[in-house]
Amino acid sequence: MSQFWLRVAATLIYPVLFSVLIGLAAGWAVGLGVLSAILLIYLLIHMRYLGMLERWLKDPQARAVPEGGGLWERAFSSLYQLMRIQSRSQSKLSAAVDRFQSAAQAIPDGVVILGEDDEIQWCNPVAERHLGVDNRADQGRPIKYLLRQTAFTEYLASQNYAEPAVMKSPTLHDTTLSIQLVPFGDAQKLLLSRDISALERVVQMRRDFVANVSHELRTPLTVVGGFLETLLDNDSIDSAERRHFEELMLDQTKRMQNLVQDLLTLSKLESSDNAGTEECIDMRRLLRSLNEDAKSLSAGQHTIEFVCEFDVGLVGSEAEIHSALSNLVSNAIRYTPAGGHIKASWGRRGADAVFAVEDDGPGIDAQHLPRLTERFYRVDRSRSRETGGTGLGLSIVKHVLTRHQARLEIQSTPGKGSLFTAVFPARRVSTQTQATLQTVS
Protein backbone atom coordinates (compact mmCIF):
# COMPACT_ATOMS: atom_id res chain seq x y z
CA MET A 1 0.00 0.00 0.00
CA SER A 2 1.29 3.46 -0.90
CA GLN A 3 2.24 6.05 1.72
CA PHE A 4 -0.71 8.20 0.65
CA TRP A 5 -3.32 5.55 1.47
CA LEU A 6 -1.62 4.71 4.73
CA ARG A 7 -1.94 8.38 5.73
CA VAL A 8 -5.62 8.34 4.65
CA ALA A 9 -6.28 5.21 6.72
CA ALA A 10 -4.49 6.74 9.73
CA THR A 11 -6.62 9.84 9.39
CA LEU A 12 -9.94 7.92 9.29
CA ILE A 13 -9.19 5.23 11.93
CA TYR A 14 -9.57 7.61 14.88
CA PRO A 15 -13.11 8.84 14.07
CA VAL A 16 -14.23 5.24 13.35
CA LEU A 17 -12.88 3.96 16.69
CA PHE A 18 -14.43 6.93 18.45
CA SER A 19 -17.82 6.19 16.81
CA VAL A 20 -17.57 2.49 17.78
CA LEU A 21 -16.98 3.41 21.40
CA ILE A 22 -19.93 5.79 21.33
CA GLY A 23 -22.05 3.04 19.76
CA LEU A 24 -21.07 0.52 22.47
CA ALA A 25 -21.86 3.01 25.21
CA ALA A 26 -24.95 4.79 23.87
CA GLY A 27 -26.19 2.52 21.10
CA TRP A 28 -25.25 1.98 17.50
CA ALA A 29 -27.68 4.57 16.19
CA VAL A 30 -25.92 7.28 18.17
CA GLY A 31 -22.54 5.93 17.08
CA LEU A 32 -23.51 6.08 13.43
CA GLY A 33 -24.83 9.59 13.90
CA VAL A 34 -21.57 10.73 15.47
CA LEU A 35 -19.58 9.04 12.67
CA SER A 36 -21.76 10.73 10.05
CA ALA A 37 -21.25 14.13 11.70
CA ILE A 38 -17.49 13.63 11.87
CA LEU A 39 -17.35 12.53 8.24
CA LEU A 40 -19.46 15.55 7.22
CA ILE A 41 -17.05 17.86 9.01
CA TYR A 42 -14.14 16.15 7.24
CA LEU A 43 -15.96 16.58 3.93
CA LEU A 44 -16.57 20.27 4.54
CA ILE A 45 -12.92 20.79 5.47
CA HIS A 46 -11.77 19.05 2.29
CA MET A 47 -14.27 21.03 0.20
CA ARG A 48 -12.85 24.22 1.70
CA TYR A 49 -9.30 23.17 0.79
CA LEU A 50 -10.44 22.18 -2.70
CA GLY A 51 -11.95 25.65 -3.08
CA MET A 52 -8.65 27.22 -1.98
CA LEU A 53 -6.78 25.01 -4.47
CA GLU A 54 -9.20 25.92 -7.28
CA ARG A 55 -8.79 29.67 -6.61
CA TRP A 56 -5.01 29.31 -6.58
CA LEU A 57 -4.94 27.33 -9.81
CA LYS A 58 -6.83 30.10 -11.58
CA ASP A 59 -3.95 32.54 -11.00
CA PRO A 60 -0.92 30.75 -9.53
CA GLN A 61 1.45 33.64 -10.32
CA ALA A 62 -0.50 36.28 -8.41
CA ARG A 63 -1.46 34.15 -5.38
CA ALA A 64 0.64 32.37 -2.78
CA VAL A 65 0.30 28.61 -2.40
CA PRO A 66 -2.53 27.95 0.18
CA GLU A 67 -1.76 26.62 3.62
CA GLY A 68 -3.63 23.60 4.99
CA GLY A 69 -3.53 20.88 7.58
CA GLY A 70 -3.13 17.14 7.52
CA LEU A 71 -2.94 15.64 4.05
CA TRP A 72 -3.55 19.06 2.52
CA GLU A 73 -0.53 20.51 4.28
CA ARG A 74 1.66 17.90 2.57
CA ALA A 75 -0.07 18.51 -0.78
CA PHE A 76 0.29 22.28 -0.55
CA SER A 77 3.90 21.92 0.56
CA SER A 78 4.64 19.77 -2.49
CA LEU A 79 2.92 22.33 -4.73
CA TYR A 80 5.02 25.09 -3.15
CA GLN A 81 8.22 23.15 -3.89
CA LEU A 82 7.11 22.54 -7.49
CA MET A 83 6.33 26.25 -7.88
CA ARG A 84 9.81 27.21 -6.68
CA ILE A 85 11.43 24.73 -9.09
CA GLN A 86 9.24 25.99 -11.93
CA SER A 87 10.03 29.62 -11.08
CA ARG A 88 13.78 28.95 -11.11
CA SER A 89 13.50 27.06 -14.41
CA GLN A 90 11.40 29.83 -15.91
CA SER A 91 13.92 32.46 -14.77
CA LYS A 92 16.77 30.51 -16.34
CA LEU A 93 14.76 30.05 -19.54
CA SER A 94 13.86 33.74 -19.67
CA ALA A 95 17.51 34.69 -19.10
CA ALA A 96 18.59 32.32 -21.88
CA VAL A 97 15.99 33.80 -24.24
CA ASP A 98 17.10 37.33 -23.33
CA ARG A 99 20.74 36.43 -23.95
CA PHE A 100 19.85 34.88 -27.30
CA GLN A 101 17.83 37.91 -28.38
CA SER A 102 20.55 40.30 -27.22
CA ALA A 103 23.17 38.32 -29.13
CA ALA A 104 20.96 38.07 -32.21
CA GLN A 105 20.34 41.82 -32.11
CA ALA A 106 24.07 42.54 -31.84
CA ILE A 107 25.27 40.42 -34.76
CA PRO A 108 25.64 42.20 -38.12
CA ASP A 109 23.51 39.62 -39.96
CA GLY A 110 19.74 39.47 -40.12
CA VAL A 111 18.05 36.67 -38.14
CA VAL A 112 14.41 35.57 -38.50
CA ILE A 113 12.88 32.64 -36.60
CA LEU A 114 10.24 30.86 -38.67
CA GLY A 115 7.61 28.45 -37.36
CA GLU A 116 6.33 25.18 -38.79
CA ASP A 117 4.34 26.96 -41.51
CA ASP A 118 7.18 29.42 -42.24
CA GLU A 119 5.42 32.12 -40.24
CA ILE A 120 7.52 34.82 -38.56
CA GLN A 121 7.99 34.25 -34.84
CA TRP A 122 10.81 36.74 -34.17
CA CYS A 123 13.39 38.81 -36.03
CA ASN A 124 16.26 41.12 -35.12
CA PRO A 125 16.62 44.79 -36.22
CA VAL A 126 19.09 43.91 -38.99
CA ALA A 127 16.53 41.57 -40.57
CA GLU A 128 13.95 44.34 -40.35
CA ARG A 129 16.26 46.61 -42.38
CA HIS A 130 17.35 43.90 -44.84
CA LEU A 131 13.95 42.35 -45.52
CA GLY A 132 11.43 45.04 -44.65
CA VAL A 133 9.67 42.96 -41.96
CA ASP A 134 8.43 44.17 -38.57
CA ASN A 135 9.12 42.14 -35.44
CA ARG A 136 5.81 43.16 -33.85
CA ALA A 137 3.39 43.75 -36.70
CA ASP A 138 4.45 40.73 -38.78
CA GLN A 139 4.57 38.03 -36.11
CA GLY A 140 2.49 35.08 -37.25
CA ARG A 141 2.50 36.13 -40.92
CA PRO A 142 4.02 33.70 -43.46
CA ILE A 143 7.36 35.00 -44.74
CA LYS A 144 6.47 34.16 -48.35
CA TYR A 145 3.69 36.77 -48.25
CA LEU A 146 6.20 39.46 -47.35
CA LEU A 147 9.16 38.44 -49.53
CA ARG A 148 7.70 37.87 -52.98
CA GLN A 149 10.95 37.88 -54.97
CA THR A 150 11.21 34.90 -57.28
CA ALA A 151 14.71 33.99 -56.06
CA PHE A 152 13.45 33.69 -52.46
CA THR A 153 10.17 31.89 -53.16
CA GLU A 154 11.94 29.31 -55.30
CA TYR A 155 14.61 28.83 -52.63
CA LEU A 156 11.98 28.43 -49.90
CA ALA A 157 10.03 25.90 -51.94
CA SER A 158 13.09 23.87 -52.97
CA GLN A 159 13.65 22.44 -49.47
CA ASN A 160 17.36 22.39 -50.33
CA TYR A 161 19.08 24.81 -48.00
CA ALA A 162 22.66 23.56 -48.20
CA GLU A 163 23.73 26.65 -50.17
CA PRO A 164 22.54 30.25 -49.72
CA ALA A 165 20.48 32.14 -52.26
CA VAL A 166 21.28 35.63 -53.54
CA MET A 167 18.63 38.31 -53.84
CA LYS A 168 18.22 42.08 -53.84
CA SER A 169 17.01 43.74 -50.66
CA PRO A 170 13.36 44.82 -51.03
CA THR A 171 13.98 47.94 -48.93
CA LEU A 172 17.66 48.96 -49.32
CA HIS A 173 18.69 50.40 -52.66
CA ASP A 174 21.69 48.74 -54.37
CA THR A 175 22.00 46.17 -51.58
CA THR A 176 22.58 42.50 -52.39
CA LEU A 177 21.74 39.90 -49.75
CA SER A 178 22.86 36.34 -49.19
CA ILE A 179 19.90 34.40 -47.77
CA GLN A 180 20.15 31.00 -46.08
CA LEU A 181 17.58 28.88 -44.26
CA VAL A 182 18.75 26.63 -41.41
CA PRO A 183 16.22 24.04 -40.11
CA PHE A 184 16.25 23.45 -36.35
CA GLY A 185 14.05 22.25 -33.52
CA ASP A 186 10.56 20.97 -34.25
CA ALA A 187 10.05 21.96 -37.92
CA GLN A 188 11.38 25.47 -37.27
CA LYS A 189 13.86 27.41 -39.39
CA LEU A 190 16.36 30.21 -39.01
CA LEU A 191 16.40 32.68 -41.88
CA LEU A 192 19.81 34.36 -42.05
CA SER A 193 20.49 37.41 -44.24
CA ARG A 194 23.91 38.95 -44.94
CA ASP A 195 24.81 42.09 -46.87
CA ILE A 196 27.26 41.02 -49.60
CA SER A 197 27.12 44.26 -51.60
CA ALA A 198 30.79 45.01 -50.94
CA LEU A 199 31.79 41.52 -52.06
CA GLU A 200 29.67 41.90 -55.20
CA ARG A 201 31.39 45.20 -55.96
CA VAL A 202 34.81 43.58 -55.53
CA VAL A 203 33.83 40.77 -57.89
CA GLN A 204 32.53 43.30 -60.42
CA MET A 205 35.72 45.35 -60.09
CA ARG A 206 37.76 42.23 -60.77
CA ARG A 207 35.69 41.47 -63.87
CA ASP A 208 36.07 45.05 -65.06
CA PHE A 209 39.79 44.98 -64.35
CA VAL A 210 40.35 41.81 -66.38
CA ALA A 211 38.20 43.17 -69.20
CA ASN A 212 40.04 46.50 -69.22
CA VAL A 213 43.50 44.92 -69.17
CA SER A 214 42.50 42.59 -71.98
CA HIS A 215 41.12 45.50 -73.97
CA GLU A 216 44.21 47.66 -73.42
CA LEU A 217 46.56 44.87 -74.49
CA ARG A 218 44.47 43.75 -77.44
CA THR A 219 44.89 46.95 -79.45
CA PRO A 220 48.71 47.15 -79.42
CA LEU A 221 48.99 43.39 -79.90
CA THR A 222 46.69 43.64 -82.91
CA VAL A 223 48.79 46.45 -84.36
CA VAL A 224 52.09 44.65 -83.80
CA GLY A 225 50.68 41.38 -85.15
CA GLY A 226 49.29 43.10 -88.24
CA PHE A 227 52.60 44.77 -89.07
CA LEU A 228 54.51 41.52 -88.53
CA GLU A 229 52.17 39.67 -90.90
CA THR A 230 52.64 42.43 -93.48
CA LEU A 231 56.41 42.24 -93.19
CA LEU A 232 56.42 38.47 -93.43
CA ASP A 233 54.01 38.27 -96.38
CA ASN A 234 55.50 41.10 -98.42
CA ASP A 235 59.20 40.97 -99.23
CA SER A 236 58.98 43.94 -101.60
CA ILE A 237 58.50 46.56 -98.83
CA ASP A 238 61.17 49.22 -99.18
CA SER A 239 63.45 50.11 -96.30
CA ALA A 240 61.71 53.41 -95.51
CA GLU A 241 58.30 51.79 -95.16
CA ARG A 242 59.80 48.90 -93.20
CA ARG A 243 61.44 51.44 -90.91
CA HIS A 244 58.08 53.15 -90.41
CA PHE A 245 56.41 49.84 -89.52
CA GLU A 246 59.16 48.99 -87.07
CA GLU A 247 58.82 52.38 -85.35
CA LEU A 248 55.07 51.88 -84.98
CA MET A 249 55.59 48.40 -83.56
CA LEU A 250 58.16 49.79 -81.14
CA ASP A 251 55.66 52.44 -79.99
CA GLN A 252 52.99 49.80 -79.38
CA THR A 253 55.51 47.59 -77.59
CA LYS A 254 56.46 50.49 -75.31
CA ARG A 255 52.77 51.08 -74.66
CA MET A 256 52.36 47.47 -73.52
CA GLN A 257 55.53 47.74 -71.43
CA ASN A 258 54.17 50.87 -69.74
CA LEU A 259 50.89 49.13 -69.02
CA VAL A 260 52.60 46.08 -67.53
CA GLN A 261 54.91 48.32 -65.49
CA ASP A 262 51.97 50.28 -64.09
CA LEU A 263 50.15 47.04 -63.25
CA LEU A 264 53.22 45.77 -61.41
CA THR A 265 53.52 49.07 -59.57
CA LEU A 266 49.87 48.89 -58.46
CA SER A 267 50.29 45.28 -57.38
CA LYS A 268 53.34 46.23 -55.34
CA LEU A 269 51.55 49.17 -53.73
CA GLU A 270 48.56 47.03 -52.78
CA SER A 271 50.67 44.21 -51.34
CA SER A 272 50.41 44.07 -47.55
CA ASP A 273 53.90 42.54 -47.41
CA ASN A 274 55.44 45.58 -49.09
CA ALA A 275 55.64 48.20 -46.37
CA GLY A 276 57.91 50.53 -48.34
CA THR A 277 60.99 52.36 -47.08
CA GLU A 278 61.10 55.43 -44.89
CA GLU A 279 63.80 57.91 -45.84
CA CYS A 280 64.36 61.65 -45.95
CA ILE A 281 63.77 62.71 -49.55
CA ASP A 282 65.71 65.61 -51.02
CA MET A 283 62.80 67.31 -52.76
CA ARG A 284 65.00 69.79 -54.64
CA ARG A 285 66.89 66.92 -56.28
CA LEU A 286 63.61 65.09 -56.94
CA LEU A 287 62.13 68.19 -58.59
CA ARG A 288 65.16 68.49 -60.87
CA SER A 289 64.64 64.89 -61.97
CA LEU A 290 60.94 65.50 -62.60
CA ASN A 291 61.77 68.65 -64.55
CA GLU A 292 64.16 66.79 -66.84
CA ASP A 293 61.63 64.00 -67.44
CA ALA A 294 58.89 66.56 -68.18
CA LYS A 295 61.00 68.40 -70.76
CA SER A 296 61.90 65.12 -72.41
CA LEU A 297 58.27 64.04 -72.60
CA SER A 298 57.09 67.45 -73.86
CA ALA A 299 59.84 67.66 -76.50
CA GLY A 300 59.61 71.44 -76.51
CA GLN A 301 55.85 71.60 -77.18
CA HIS A 302 54.97 73.19 -73.82
CA THR A 303 56.20 75.88 -71.48
CA ILE A 304 57.17 74.02 -68.32
CA GLU A 305 57.93 75.73 -65.02
CA PHE A 306 59.10 74.07 -61.79
CA VAL A 307 59.11 76.17 -58.61
CA CYS A 308 60.37 75.30 -55.13
CA GLU A 309 58.64 77.72 -52.77
CA PHE A 310 59.98 76.21 -49.55
CA ASP A 311 63.17 74.19 -49.26
CA VAL A 312 61.90 71.38 -47.07
CA GLY A 313 62.27 67.64 -47.41
CA LEU A 314 59.75 64.81 -47.19
CA VAL A 315 59.86 61.54 -45.22
CA GLY A 316 58.73 58.47 -47.16
CA SER A 317 59.59 56.10 -49.98
CA GLU A 318 61.45 58.11 -52.61
CA ALA A 319 60.68 55.62 -55.38
CA GLU A 320 56.95 55.73 -54.65
CA ILE A 321 56.83 59.50 -54.23
CA HIS A 322 58.76 59.96 -57.47
CA SER A 323 56.28 57.66 -59.27
CA ALA A 324 53.24 59.54 -57.95
CA LEU A 325 54.52 63.05 -58.67
CA SER A 326 55.84 61.97 -62.06
CA ASN A 327 52.36 60.70 -62.98
CA LEU A 328 50.84 64.07 -62.08
CA VAL A 329 53.35 65.92 -64.25
CA SER A 330 53.17 63.51 -67.20
CA ASN A 331 49.34 63.62 -67.16
CA ALA A 332 49.44 67.42 -67.41
CA ILE A 333 51.82 67.23 -70.37
CA ARG A 334 49.82 64.52 -72.19
CA TYR A 335 46.48 66.27 -71.89
CA THR A 336 47.64 69.85 -72.48
CA PRO A 337 47.73 70.83 -76.17
CA ALA A 338 50.98 72.00 -77.72
CA GLY A 339 51.83 75.57 -76.75
CA GLY A 340 50.22 75.20 -73.32
CA HIS A 341 51.76 76.15 -69.98
CA ILE A 342 52.41 73.74 -67.11
CA LYS A 343 53.55 74.78 -63.65
CA ALA A 344 54.68 72.38 -60.92
CA SER A 345 55.39 73.74 -57.44
CA TRP A 346 56.55 72.39 -54.09
CA GLY A 347 55.57 74.41 -51.02
CA ARG A 348 53.73 74.63 -47.73
CA ARG A 349 50.07 75.03 -46.76
CA GLY A 350 50.05 75.76 -43.09
CA ALA A 351 51.87 72.85 -41.45
CA ASP A 352 51.34 70.58 -44.48
CA ALA A 353 53.50 70.24 -47.57
CA VAL A 354 51.95 70.35 -51.05
CA PHE A 355 53.03 69.43 -54.56
CA ALA A 356 50.78 71.13 -57.11
CA VAL A 357 50.63 70.71 -60.89
CA GLU A 358 48.63 73.31 -62.81
CA ASP A 359 47.93 73.38 -66.55
CA ASP A 360 45.87 75.45 -68.96
CA GLY A 361 44.58 72.44 -70.88
CA PRO A 362 40.96 71.60 -71.83
CA GLY A 363 39.90 70.93 -68.24
CA ILE A 364 37.56 68.23 -66.91
CA ASP A 365 33.81 68.29 -66.27
CA ALA A 366 32.84 68.10 -62.61
CA GLN A 367 30.95 64.83 -63.12
CA HIS A 368 34.20 63.02 -63.89
CA LEU A 369 36.29 64.30 -60.97
CA PRO A 370 35.17 61.75 -58.30
CA ARG A 371 36.11 58.82 -60.57
CA LEU A 372 39.44 60.00 -61.95
CA THR A 373 41.46 57.79 -59.58
CA GLU A 374 39.61 54.61 -60.60
CA ARG A 375 41.61 52.11 -62.61
CA PHE A 376 41.27 52.59 -66.37
CA TYR A 377 38.75 55.39 -65.95
CA ARG A 378 39.16 57.89 -68.77
CA VAL A 379 37.30 61.07 -69.57
CA ASP A 380 38.12 60.66 -73.28
CA ARG A 381 39.23 57.11 -74.11
CA SER A 382 40.34 57.86 -77.67
CA ARG A 383 42.41 60.87 -76.59
CA SER A 384 44.03 58.77 -73.82
CA ARG A 385 45.22 56.23 -76.39
CA GLU A 386 46.61 58.97 -78.59
CA THR A 387 48.67 60.38 -75.73
CA GLY A 388 49.95 56.95 -74.66
CA GLY A 389 48.28 56.87 -71.24
CA THR A 390 47.56 53.55 -69.52
CA GLY A 391 44.61 54.72 -67.43
CA LEU A 392 46.40 53.71 -64.23
CA GLY A 393 48.43 56.83 -63.44
CA LEU A 394 46.03 58.53 -61.03
CA SER A 395 45.20 55.21 -59.40
CA ILE A 396 48.91 54.82 -58.64
CA VAL A 397 48.98 58.38 -57.31
CA LYS A 398 46.06 57.66 -54.99
CA HIS A 399 47.65 54.48 -53.61
CA VAL A 400 51.03 56.15 -53.01
CA LEU A 401 49.46 59.12 -51.24
CA THR A 402 47.28 56.86 -49.10
CA ARG A 403 50.36 54.89 -48.01
CA HIS A 404 51.94 58.20 -46.95
CA GLN A 405 48.79 59.45 -45.13
CA ALA A 406 48.43 62.12 -47.84
CA ARG A 407 45.51 63.05 -50.10
CA LEU A 408 44.90 64.20 -53.66
CA GLU A 409 42.86 67.32 -54.37
CA ILE A 410 41.54 67.97 -57.88
CA GLN A 411 40.18 71.25 -59.23
CA SER A 412 39.27 71.70 -62.87
CA THR A 413 37.27 74.06 -65.05
CA PRO A 414 36.37 73.01 -68.61
CA GLY A 415 38.17 75.25 -71.09
CA LYS A 416 40.47 76.78 -68.46
CA GLY A 417 42.64 73.97 -67.11
CA SER A 418 43.18 71.75 -64.09
CA LEU A 419 45.00 71.81 -60.75
CA PHE A 420 46.13 68.56 -59.10
CA THR A 421 47.50 68.93 -55.56
CA ALA A 422 49.15 66.26 -53.41
CA VAL A 423 48.85 67.29 -49.74
CA PHE A 424 51.29 65.65 -47.31
CA PRO A 425 50.65 65.86 -43.55
CA ALA A 426 52.99 67.77 -41.26
CA ARG A 427 54.47 64.58 -39.78
CA ARG A 428 55.83 63.74 -43.25
CA VAL A 429 57.68 67.05 -43.57
CA SER A 430 61.38 67.25 -42.62
CA THR A 431 62.70 69.94 -40.28
CA GLN A 432 64.56 72.05 -42.87
CA THR A 433 63.41 75.68 -42.71
CA GLN A 434 65.14 77.67 -45.46
CA ALA A 435 62.24 79.67 -46.93
CA THR A 436 63.36 81.04 -50.26
CA LEU A 437 61.50 81.29 -53.54
CA GLN A 438 63.60 79.77 -56.29
CA THR A 439 62.98 78.46 -59.79
CA VAL A 440 64.43 74.98 -60.33
CA SER A 441 66.87 75.00 -63.20
CSV table of C-alpha atoms in Angstrom, one decimal, residues 96 106 238 254 401:
chain,number,residue,atom,x,y,z
A,96,ALA,CA,18.6,32.3,-21.9
A,106,ALA,CA,24.1,42.5,-31.8
A,238,ASP,CA,61.2,49.2,-99.2
A,254,LYS,CA,56.5,50.5,-75.3
A,401,LEU,CA,49.5,59.1,-51.2
